[in-house]
């Protein structure tokens, strides 16, 4: 331990920065990436940087009080497109790859996203959320001040989204814009959402995904389509029997790859993503990873980077015999090279979290965005031939030079029924052998996500405050096979609860520094649900903190943006066929048992787990007049408050958590000067 270093604090969130969305130039000699930070006004800023891979020189392309994202090189490498709200709404902008003033390309009233260059560099495809009946011809000019309607007539079931707010009749449509003239041509229409995939090498086709079922509110499958850019008949490649995304073309235009899973009638949300290919001549579909029991993609939960980073999907090798993909397993996400015959090679491995990559096989170069327990997010370069690794950025060097971090210890233990459960223990900063420390059990959301080897600011704060932090992946988590992931469905509060209690038992038995009389529990979303459930089952915890939680499955069914189908799959019940089962799995049923002091925190604009869930829990506890309870509401905040919400609200949330545990668990805060 370095006695000169200080401890991590909630306010340090303002200093943390990370790199994301790396994109190699067509020549393979430079990489553009996004650097995300919080400025002195406590607002997010995203700026574009270009690094020359030969000289190591890094140039900042954009600056100012802006959020510039999604950089993509023109095919000739002379220009970079990106998305920015610098003119008021999110539009496509162009900038010379060597720097200069950017030029606005689109002027769509509702804003745009995910622009992608055509192979000849003349066109860019983009998407836009549009109202029913609206056309791209209506969209010239910038958005004006929104007018609140006197009445809203809702006919769709999926009329709101935690990502986009109230959609009502809006759908995501695709269009082309000519790079030189700015002329816009619509590609899609109708009451369906469409998502951009990739251009065919000859530029004649776009591979896209969409749910164009007759009733997309009820049938949630997503298909892959080939859309002719010059107009004409679409080609549907899948059979409305699964959910697919990120279609990518082989270099010879003969095959398409995509990520997805089949729906078996029971599990749509709780099915592992796999790699698929389609032979475009025969139409034959093949699941390349059918015999590999892993989750394709990054499923790691953290709290510094916002979720949903752009991902390349499955990237073809030059010869079309294999694909590069991110894989999540046992708390790590790395990159594999998967051959079409099923053979696998681990390209980027280790105890870390890969959340994005870009590759140039001819140059034998791969650039990955990586986090680990001590790094929020930096870029690394890998030589595919020699396997050599080089760190390209160290964005938080100065900050980490002055703070002391806790290093997690990996653990594995047997649950009560013998199933193996994996996790980590974080000792308090300043830990001294022979002393006893309070412990906080942290529970992740999802439930189909994964704690792992990534940076977690909240855990570091608790460790700095003198707590041991225990975090595990109970059944329901990604990373341990499909059977493990599906094991919580229909059993919330059953074996998953026992997994969490087994984790606490293991920690108390194996780590002599844990003070069993001072235990706390915390979690958000599903983790909040389980926190509510735990304090209704046992009084062994001195304090609990529940974030954006669920307490009542019966009401959740009708108020969440995903409630009516999520409940059917995860609880395997709905209010009109089996309300008793929904009630049995609802923590609010157990409120009379709760004696643990409980802090409830919730965003007022949370559409995933609406705030009425917190209101029910708070009022019921308060009405009983039993356990101490406090309710913190965050105006304007959605479900992603702790990861991408307003920075000041994120810091306040962390401070409320610290204060609650300090009040009821009396930690002994170590002095780093001792």
PDB file of C-alpha atoms in Angstrom, residues 525-674:
ATOM      1  CA  UNK A 525     -33.138  -3.451 -11.047  1.00  0.00           C
ATOM      2  CA  UNK A 526     -33.202  -7.249 -10.594  1.00  0.00           C
ATOM      3  CA  UNK A 527     -30.584  -6.628  -7.893  1.00  0.00           C
ATOM      4  CA  UNK A 528     -33.052  -4.245  -6.232  1.00  0.00           C
ATOM      5  CA  UNK A 529     -35.793  -6.862  -6.500  1.00  0.00           C
ATOM      6  CA  UNK A 530     -33.550  -9.399  -4.785  1.00  0.00           C
ATOM      7  CA  UNK A 531     -32.563  -6.864  -2.112  1.00  0.00           C
ATOM      8  CA  UNK A 532     -36.266  -6.379  -1.386  1.00  0.00           C
ATOM      9  CA  UNK A 533     -36.773 -10.143  -1.350  1.00  0.00           C
ATOM     10  CA  UNK A 534     -33.792 -10.794   0.933  1.00  0.00           C
ATOM     11  CA  UNK A 535     -34.821  -8.309   3.633  1.00  0.00           C
ATOM     12  CA  UNK A 536     -38.290  -9.874   3.537  1.00  0.00           C
ATOM     13  CA  UNK A 537     -36.821 -13.336   4.124  1.00  0.00           C
ATOM     14  CA  UNK A 538     -34.134 -12.694   6.749  1.00  0.00           C
ATOM     15  CA  UNK A 539     -33.045 -10.138   9.339  1.00  0.00           C
ATOM     16  CA  UNK A 540     -29.337 -11.028   9.159  1.00  0.00           C
ATOM     17  CA  UNK A 541     -28.520  -7.786   7.281  1.00  0.00           C
ATOM     18  CA  UNK A 542     -28.052  -4.549   9.205  1.00  0.00           C
ATOM     19  CA  UNK A 543     -28.982  -2.325   6.225  1.00  0.00           C
ATOM     20  CA  UNK A 544     -30.212  -2.521   2.646  1.00  0.00           C
ATOM     21  CA  UNK A 545     -30.107  -0.190  -0.379  1.00  0.00           C
ATOM     22  CA  UNK A 546     -32.547  -0.921  -3.208  1.00  0.00           C
ATOM     23  CA  UNK A 547     -32.221   0.931  -6.533  1.00  0.00           C
ATOM     24  CA  UNK A 548     -34.743   1.121  -9.420  1.00  0.00           C
ATOM     25  CA  UNK A 549     -36.290  -2.065  -8.098  1.00  0.00           C
ATOM     26  CA  UNK A 550     -39.344  -4.242  -8.622  1.00  0.00           C
ATOM     27  CA  UNK A 551     -41.563  -5.080  -5.667  1.00  0.00           C
ATOM     28  CA  UNK A 552     -44.869  -6.119  -7.282  1.00  0.00           C
ATOM     29  CA  UNK A 553     -44.972  -8.286 -10.413  1.00  0.00           C
ATOM     30  CA  UNK A 554     -48.729  -7.838 -10.777  1.00  0.00           C
ATOM     31  CA  UNK A 555     -48.508  -4.080 -11.311  1.00  0.00           C
ATOM     32  CA  UNK A 556     -45.119  -4.261 -13.084  1.00  0.00           C
ATOM     33  CA  UNK A 557     -46.821  -6.229 -15.856  1.00  0.00           C
ATOM     34  CA  UNK A 558     -48.778  -3.191 -17.015  1.00  0.00           C
ATOM     35  CA  UNK A 559     -46.477  -0.241 -16.294  1.00  0.00           C
ATOM     36  CA  UNK A 560     -43.020  -1.328 -17.502  1.00  0.00           C
ATOM     37  CA  UNK A 561     -41.959  -0.821 -21.114  1.00  0.00           C
ATOM     38  CA  UNK A 562     -41.211  -4.567 -21.201  1.00  0.00           C
ATOM     39  CA  UNK A 563     -43.538  -5.774 -18.436  1.00  0.00           C
ATOM     40  CA  UNK A 564     -46.186  -7.706 -20.319  1.00  0.00           C
ATOM     41  CA  UNK A 565     -43.739 -10.020 -22.082  1.00  0.00           C
ATOM     42  CA  UNK A 566     -40.859  -9.953 -19.564  1.00  0.00           C
ATOM     43  CA  UNK A 567     -43.136 -11.198 -16.781  1.00  0.00           C
ATOM     44  CA  UNK A 568     -44.500 -13.973 -18.967  1.00  0.00           C
ATOM     45  CA  UNK A 569     -41.001 -15.312 -19.605  1.00  0.00           C
ATOM     46  CA  UNK A 570     -39.164 -14.544 -16.375  1.00  0.00           C
ATOM     47  CA  UNK A 571     -41.937 -15.263 -13.867  1.00  0.00           C
ATOM     48  CA  UNK A 572     -43.800 -17.554 -16.293  1.00  0.00           C
ATOM     49  CA  UNK A 573     -47.127 -16.053 -15.333  1.00  0.00           C
ATOM     50  CA  UNK A 574     -49.430 -13.172 -16.153  1.00  0.00           C
ATOM     51  CA  UNK A 575     -52.309 -11.471 -14.279  1.00  0.00           C
ATOM     52  CA  UNK A 576     -55.132 -13.096 -16.216  1.00  0.00           C
ATOM     53  CA  UNK A 577     -53.988 -16.732 -16.073  1.00  0.00           C
ATOM     54  CA  UNK A 578     -51.901 -17.035 -12.916  1.00  0.00           C
ATOM     55  CA  UNK A 579     -51.936 -13.881 -10.757  1.00  0.00           C
ATOM     56  CA  UNK A 580     -51.242 -16.027  -7.682  1.00  0.00           C
ATOM     57  CA  UNK A 581     -47.801 -16.965  -9.009  1.00  0.00           C
ATOM     58  CA  UNK A 582     -46.974 -13.341  -9.747  1.00  0.00           C
ATOM     59  CA  UNK A 583     -47.961 -12.415  -6.206  1.00  0.00           C
ATOM     60  CA  UNK A 584     -45.933 -15.265  -4.692  1.00  0.00           C
ATOM     61  CA  UNK A 585     -42.774 -13.915  -6.365  1.00  0.00           C
ATOM     62  CA  UNK A 586     -43.478 -10.292  -5.342  1.00  0.00           C
ATOM     63  CA  UNK A 587     -41.332  -8.906  -2.492  1.00  0.00           C
ATOM     64  CA  UNK A 588     -44.151  -6.599  -1.388  1.00  0.00           C
ATOM     65  CA  UNK A 589     -45.954  -9.733  -0.173  1.00  0.00           C
ATOM     66  CA  UNK A 590     -43.219 -10.037   2.468  1.00  0.00           C
ATOM     67  CA  UNK A 591     -43.159  -6.424   3.663  1.00  0.00           C
ATOM     68  CA  UNK A 592     -44.655  -7.314   7.048  1.00  0.00           C
ATOM     69  CA  UNK A 593     -41.466  -9.289   7.739  1.00  0.00           C
ATOM     70  CA  UNK A 594     -39.053  -6.460   6.949  1.00  0.00           C
ATOM     71  CA  UNK A 595     -37.101  -5.090   9.904  1.00  0.00           C
ATOM     72  CA  UNK A 596     -33.924  -4.160   8.021  1.00  0.00           C
ATOM     73  CA  UNK A 597     -33.395  -0.400   7.552  1.00  0.00           C
ATOM     74  CA  UNK A 598     -34.018   0.148   3.833  1.00  0.00           C
ATOM     75  CA  UNK A 599     -33.011   3.011   1.566  1.00  0.00           C
ATOM     76  CA  UNK A 600     -35.144   3.165  -1.599  1.00  0.00           C
ATOM     77  CA  UNK A 601     -33.801   5.126  -4.591  1.00  0.00           C
ATOM     78  CA  UNK A 602     -35.532   5.521  -7.950  1.00  0.00           C
ATOM     79  CA  UNK A 603     -35.573   7.690 -11.066  1.00  0.00           C
ATOM     80  CA  UNK A 604     -38.865   9.434 -11.767  1.00  0.00           C
ATOM     81  CA  UNK A 605     -38.641   8.791 -15.541  1.00  0.00           C
ATOM     82  CA  UNK A 606     -37.722   5.117 -15.252  1.00  0.00           C
ATOM     83  CA  UNK A 607     -39.828   3.288 -17.839  1.00  0.00           C
ATOM     84  CA  UNK A 608     -38.164  -0.096 -17.284  1.00  0.00           C
ATOM     85  CA  UNK A 609     -38.987  -0.367 -13.575  1.00  0.00           C
ATOM     86  CA  UNK A 610     -41.378   2.559 -13.086  1.00  0.00           C
ATOM     87  CA  UNK A 611     -41.242   4.554  -9.883  1.00  0.00           C
ATOM     88  CA  UNK A 612     -44.651   3.286  -8.774  1.00  0.00           C
ATOM     89  CA  UNK A 613     -42.762   0.161  -7.689  1.00  0.00           C
ATOM     90  CA  UNK A 614     -40.701   2.224  -5.249  1.00  0.00           C
ATOM     91  CA  UNK A 615     -43.777   4.168  -4.161  1.00  0.00           C
ATOM     92  CA  UNK A 616     -45.637   0.978  -3.257  1.00  0.00           C
ATOM     93  CA  UNK A 617     -42.701  -0.333  -1.252  1.00  0.00           C
ATOM     94  CA  UNK A 618     -42.080   2.942   0.565  1.00  0.00           C
ATOM     95  CA  UNK A 619     -45.718   3.628   1.494  1.00  0.00           C
ATOM     96  CA  UNK A 620     -46.296   0.059   2.679  1.00  0.00           C
ATOM     97  CA  UNK A 621     -43.179   0.106   4.866  1.00  0.00           C
ATOM     98  CA  UNK A 622     -43.955   3.574   6.172  1.00  0.00           C
ATOM     99  CA  UNK A 623     -47.561   2.620   6.918  1.00  0.00           C
ATOM    100  CA  UNK A 624     -46.398  -0.252   9.108  1.00  0.00           C
ATOM    101  CA  UNK A 625     -44.104   2.063  11.068  1.00  0.00           C
ATOM    102  CA  UNK A 626     -41.558  -0.720  11.561  1.00  0.00           C
ATOM    103  CA  UNK A 627     -38.160  -0.669   9.888  1.00  0.00           C
ATOM    104  CA  UNK A 628     -36.446   2.652   9.204  1.00  0.00           C
ATOM    105  CA  UNK A 629     -37.073   3.536   5.566  1.00  0.00           C
ATOM    106  CA  UNK A 630     -36.064   6.480   3.389  1.00  0.00           C
ATOM    107  CA  UNK A 631     -37.134   7.277  -0.177  1.00  0.00           C
ATOM    108  CA  UNK A 632     -34.887   9.218  -2.585  1.00  0.00           C
ATOM    109  CA  UNK A 633     -36.443  10.296  -5.894  1.00  0.00           C
ATOM    110  CA  UNK A 634     -34.359  11.530  -8.828  1.00  0.00           C
ATOM    111  CA  UNK A 635     -36.384  13.886 -11.082  1.00  0.00           C
ATOM    112  CA  UNK A 636     -35.851  13.290 -14.790  1.00  0.00           C
ATOM    113  CA  UNK A 637     -33.757  10.138 -14.253  1.00  0.00           C
ATOM    114  CA  UNK A 638     -34.348   6.884 -16.107  1.00  0.00           C
ATOM    115  CA  UNK A 639     -33.367   3.293 -15.467  1.00  0.00           C
ATOM    116  CA  UNK A 640     -29.710   3.905 -16.390  1.00  0.00           C
ATOM    117  CA  UNK A 641     -29.227   6.539 -13.678  1.00  0.00           C
ATOM    118  CA  UNK A 642     -26.221   4.821 -12.081  1.00  0.00           C
ATOM    119  CA  UNK A 643     -24.372   4.352 -15.400  1.00  0.00           C
ATOM    120  CA  UNK A 644     -25.329   7.135 -17.788  1.00  0.00           C
ATOM    121  CA  UNK A 645     -27.593   9.427 -15.782  1.00  0.00           C
ATOM    122  CA  UNK A 646     -26.998  13.036 -14.831  1.00  0.00           C
ATOM    123  CA  UNK A 647     -23.481  13.136 -13.299  1.00  0.00           C
ATOM    124  CA  UNK A 648     -24.536  15.091 -10.229  1.00  0.00           C
ATOM    125  CA  UNK A 649     -27.409  12.674  -9.591  1.00  0.00           C
ATOM    126  CA  UNK A 650     -25.011   9.751  -9.937  1.00  0.00           C
ATOM    127  CA  UNK A 651     -22.705  11.253  -7.312  1.00  0.00           C
ATOM    128  CA  UNK A 652     -25.620  12.013  -4.980  1.00  0.00           C
ATOM    129  CA  UNK A 653     -26.823   8.432  -5.320  1.00  0.00           C
ATOM    130  CA  UNK A 654     -23.393   7.153  -4.285  1.00  0.00           C
ATOM    131  CA  UNK A 655     -23.278   9.550  -1.324  1.00  0.00           C
ATOM    132  CA  UNK A 656     -26.736   8.477  -0.131  1.00  0.00           C
ATOM    133  CA  UNK A 657     -25.568   4.862  -0.317  1.00  0.00           C
ATOM    134  CA  UNK A 658     -22.419   5.642   1.701  1.00  0.00           C
ATOM    135  CA  UNK A 659     -24.370   7.542   4.347  1.00  0.00           C
ATOM    136  CA  UNK A 660     -27.029   4.846   4.748  1.00  0.00           C
ATOM    137  CA  UNK A 661     -24.532   2.073   5.325  1.00  0.00           C
ATOM    138  CA  UNK A 662     -22.458   4.294   7.631  1.00  0.00           C
ATOM    139  CA  UNK A 663     -25.536   5.046   9.726  1.00  0.00           C
ATOM    140  CA  UNK A 664     -26.543   1.426  10.274  1.00  0.00           C
ATOM    141  CA  UNK A 665     -23.328  -0.587   9.863  1.00  0.00           C
ATOM    142  CA  UNK A 666     -20.713   1.542  11.708  1.00  0.00           C
ATOM    143  CA  UNK A 667     -17.666   0.786   9.546  1.00  0.00           C
ATOM    144  CA  UNK A 668     -14.196   1.348  10.901  1.00  0.00           C
ATOM    145  CA  UNK A 669     -12.662   3.544   8.226  1.00  0.00           C
ATOM    146  CA  UNK A 670      -8.944   2.754   7.892  1.00  0.00           C
ATOM    147  CA  UNK A 671      -6.420   5.559   7.831  1.00  0.00           C
ATOM    148  CA  UNK A 672      -4.068   5.383   4.891  1.00  0.00           C
ATOM    149  CA  UNK A 673      -1.526   7.358   6.911  1.00  0.00           C
ATOM    150  CA  UNK A 674      -1.190   4.609   9.530  1.00  0.00           C
TER     151      UNK A 674
END
